[in-house]
């Protein structure tokens, strides 16, 4: 029975219904298997239905689902302790989506501005940056297509070009409280912030007494190589947000901050499902798997394999640069053929993503195998040959 019409139309979906998944593979209702290099939009860092997460969920489901956010629960404490122990941050607030964590970061910065910067509230964000789909995070987002959507927007998000320190300096005013950006712009097509730019932002923030906020919803949890992307740059923000990979497929996100930025008072922030034991137990299993000896090193090795293979494809088909790091990579196709490539890939049961007309993005499981990378490259090689008229 087709039930597609019962859902609100919010995006164009292929008429497939997925019923199960394991690792890098998804299976639809007809029993067809798809090789998945999208992984729920860089969410399933351990692939589909990883055993440690499935077991943690099953065990926790039989023990305690929700004690209320007004009480401590053990998985919430375990997970927060792991995040602070593996990062330079002091405190964590759990939420349910990347947008909600970012909304929390915006509120925290505004509260800090009210207390410490005479009511300053503006947060400088980056053109083409992406921070989510709540009204405030859409307002912070620099996607040109959203500029006139859902007006009036939440005020207070002046935008500057990424990697342009002079533009950030020029945008600072007595109203400014923070600068917020992704260490690698994911939705914009995998555009890295230069490490020199991040160092410059840290110095600028310190000089002007501003907060530096990194949105690591997409880059965190090993996606770009280290556990958190900021660790590769040597620049520590005051506030970091996590989502996507944190739960390995279950909805959990986190707002993580240095002690000096933790200015919420009772009643300022909360949420019914925040920090519930079920998702925290799942995320703790993800965290323990990612931080087990050798795991991130193996993922980094697969990232190097994928990059090398994509560079080979680019040279063979006369395409553009390969961008990104770890297992968040993009291939510039030069000509606007990315959507056509994704459509052909789907026909060949390979799931890919095209964030821009001339950009293909690759965000497989961090436990993707060498064989799966070779298989994906083989399919894509054929598709690129067809689209460029070459065999
Ligand atoms: N921030 C970044 C950098 C993202 O890539 C995304 C989602 O793609 C979000 C925030 C929003 O996360 P969510 O869709 O979980 O609200």
PDB file of N, CA and C and ligand atoms in Angstrom, residues 41 96-100 102 130-133 182 184 186-187 215-219 241 243-244 361, ligand 1:
ATOM      1  N   UNK A  41      23.208  11.665   5.940  1.00  0.00           N
ATOM      2  CA  UNK A  41      23.823  13.011   5.933  1.00  0.00           C
ATOM      3  C   UNK A  41      24.922  13.104   6.993  1.00  0.00           C
ATOM      4  N   UNK A  96      18.344  17.730  20.998  1.00  0.00           N
ATOM      5  CA  UNK A  96      17.863  16.648  20.132  1.00  0.00           C
ATOM      6  C   UNK A  96      18.262  16.760  18.672  1.00  0.00           C
ATOM      7  N   UNK A  97      18.739  17.928  18.252  1.00  0.00           N
ATOM      8  CA  UNK A  97      19.125  18.116  16.846  1.00  0.00           C
ATOM      9  C   UNK A  97      20.229  19.156  16.792  1.00  0.00           C
ATOM     10  N   UNK A  98      20.927  19.192  15.647  1.00  0.00           N
ATOM     11  CA  UNK A  98      21.984  20.190  15.481  1.00  0.00           C
ATOM     12  C   UNK A  98      21.432  21.598  15.605  1.00  0.00           C
ATOM     13  N   UNK A  99      20.283  21.823  14.999  1.00  0.00           N
ATOM     14  CA  UNK A  99      19.679  23.158  15.048  1.00  0.00           C
ATOM     15  C   UNK A  99      19.392  23.561  16.495  1.00  0.00           C
ATOM     16  N   UNK A 100      18.898  22.616  17.288  1.00  0.00           N
ATOM     17  CA  UNK A 100      18.555  22.946  18.677  1.00  0.00           C
ATOM     18  C   UNK A 100      19.812  23.236  19.502  1.00  0.00           C
ATOM     19  N   UNK A 102      22.554  24.520  18.239  1.00  0.00           N
ATOM     20  CA  UNK A 102      22.992  25.850  17.793  1.00  0.00           C
ATOM     21  C   UNK A 102      22.096  26.953  18.345  1.00  0.00           C
ATOM     22  N   UNK A 130      26.004  26.977   7.291  1.00  0.00           N
ATOM     23  CA  UNK A 130      24.720  26.310   7.570  1.00  0.00           C
ATOM     24  C   UNK A 130      24.638  25.961   9.045  1.00  0.00           C
ATOM     25  N   UNK A 131      23.540  26.391   9.687  1.00  0.00           N
ATOM     26  CA  UNK A 131      23.420  26.135  11.129  1.00  0.00           C
ATOM     27  C   UNK A 131      22.094  25.499  11.527  1.00  0.00           C
ATOM     28  N   UNK A 132      21.176  25.249  10.585  1.00  0.00           N
ATOM     29  CA  UNK A 132      19.951  24.541  10.935  1.00  0.00           C
ATOM     30  C   UNK A 132      18.708  25.229  10.420  1.00  0.00           C
ATOM     31  N   UNK A 133      17.547  24.681  10.845  1.00  0.00           N
ATOM     32  CA  UNK A 133      16.277  25.097  10.257  1.00  0.00           C
ATOM     33  C   UNK A 133      15.271  25.677  11.252  1.00  0.00           C
ATOM     34  N   UNK A 182      31.402  27.095  10.967  1.00  0.00           N
ATOM     35  CA  UNK A 182      31.766  25.678  10.869  1.00  0.00           C
ATOM     36  C   UNK A 182      33.260  25.596  10.527  1.00  0.00           C
ATOM     37  N   UNK A 184      34.630  23.330   8.848  1.00  0.00           N
ATOM     38  CA  UNK A 184      34.524  23.024   7.416  1.00  0.00           C
ATOM     39  C   UNK A 184      33.056  23.228   7.059  1.00  0.00           C
ATOM     40  N   UNK A 186      30.000  22.322   5.553  1.00  0.00           N
ATOM     41  CA  UNK A 186      29.568  21.059   4.942  1.00  0.00           C
ATOM     42  C   UNK A 186      28.551  21.252   3.836  1.00  0.00           C
ATOM     43  N   UNK A 187      27.408  21.855   4.189  1.00  0.00           N
ATOM     44  CA  UNK A 187      26.324  21.982   3.207  1.00  0.00           C
ATOM     45  C   UNK A 187      26.713  22.889   2.044  1.00  0.00           C
ATOM     46  N   UNK A 215      30.518  25.492  15.124  1.00  0.00           N
ATOM     47  CA  UNK A 215      29.442  24.542  14.852  1.00  0.00           C
ATOM     48  C   UNK A 215      30.090  23.278  14.305  1.00  0.00           C
ATOM     49  N   UNK A 216      30.243  22.278  15.169  1.00  0.00           N
ATOM     50  CA  UNK A 216      30.855  21.003  14.756  1.00  0.00           C
ATOM     51  C   UNK A 216      29.790  19.920  14.596  1.00  0.00           C
ATOM     52  N   UNK A 217      28.579  20.345  14.269  1.00  0.00           N
ATOM     53  CA  UNK A 217      27.489  19.377  14.087  1.00  0.00           C
ATOM     54  C   UNK A 217      27.859  18.368  12.995  1.00  0.00           C
ATOM     55  N   UNK A 218      28.471  18.853  11.919  1.00  0.00           N
ATOM     56  CA  UNK A 218      28.849  17.944  10.837  1.00  0.00           C
ATOM     57  C   UNK A 218      30.298  17.465  10.967  1.00  0.00           C
ATOM     58  N   UNK A 219      31.190  18.332  11.467  1.00  0.00           N
ATOM     59  CA  UNK A 219      32.622  17.994  11.472  1.00  0.00           C
ATOM     60  C   UNK A 219      33.058  17.199  12.696  1.00  0.00           C
ATOM     61  N   UNK A 241      29.278  23.102  19.197  1.00  0.00           N
ATOM     62  CA  UNK A 241      28.059  22.296  19.138  1.00  0.00           C
ATOM     63  C   UNK A 241      28.342  21.002  18.383  1.00  0.00           C
ATOM     64  N   UNK A 243      26.324  17.243  16.861  1.00  0.00           N
ATOM     65  CA  UNK A 243      25.040  16.615  16.512  1.00  0.00           C
ATOM     66  C   UNK A 243      25.370  15.399  15.657  1.00  0.00           C
ATOM     67  N   UNK A 244      24.587  15.179  14.626  1.00  0.00           N
ATOM     68  CA  UNK A 244      24.847  14.132  13.638  1.00  0.00           C
ATOM     69  C   UNK A 244      25.552  12.894  14.222  1.00  0.00           C
ATOM     70  N   UNK A 361      29.524  15.159  -2.809  1.00  0.00           N
ATOM     71  CA  UNK A 361      30.044  15.052  -1.433  1.00  0.00           C
ATOM     72  C   UNK A 361      30.026  13.586  -0.990  1.00  0.00           C
TER      73      UNK A 361
HETATM   74  N1  LIG B   1      24.952  22.676  11.629  1.00  0.00           N
HETATM   75  C1  LIG B   1      25.595  22.061  10.622  1.00  0.00           C
HETATM   76  C2  LIG B   1      27.023  22.406  10.351  1.00  0.00           C
HETATM   77  C3  LIG B   1      24.945  21.106   9.847  1.00  0.00           C
HETATM   78  O1  LIG B   1      25.581  20.506   8.824  1.00  0.00           O
HETATM   79  C4  LIG B   1      23.590  20.797  10.124  1.00  0.00           C
HETATM   80  C5  LIG B   1      22.845  19.832   9.307  1.00  0.00           C
HETATM   81  O2  LIG B   1      23.196  19.525   8.192  1.00  0.00           O
HETATM   82  C6  LIG B   1      22.969  21.463  11.193  1.00  0.00           C
HETATM   83  C7  LIG B   1      23.680  22.391  11.926  1.00  0.00           C
HETATM   84  C8  LIG B   1      21.544  21.179  11.551  1.00  0.00           C
HETATM   85  O3  LIG B   1      21.444  19.952  12.188  1.00  0.00           O
HETATM   86  P1  LIG B   1      20.005  19.237  12.330  1.00  0.00           P
HETATM   87  O4  LIG B   1      19.551  18.928  10.946  1.00  0.00           O
HETATM   88  O5  LIG B   1      20.275  18.030  13.171  1.00  0.00           O
HETATM   89  O6  LIG B   1      19.119  20.222  13.006  1.00  0.00           O
END
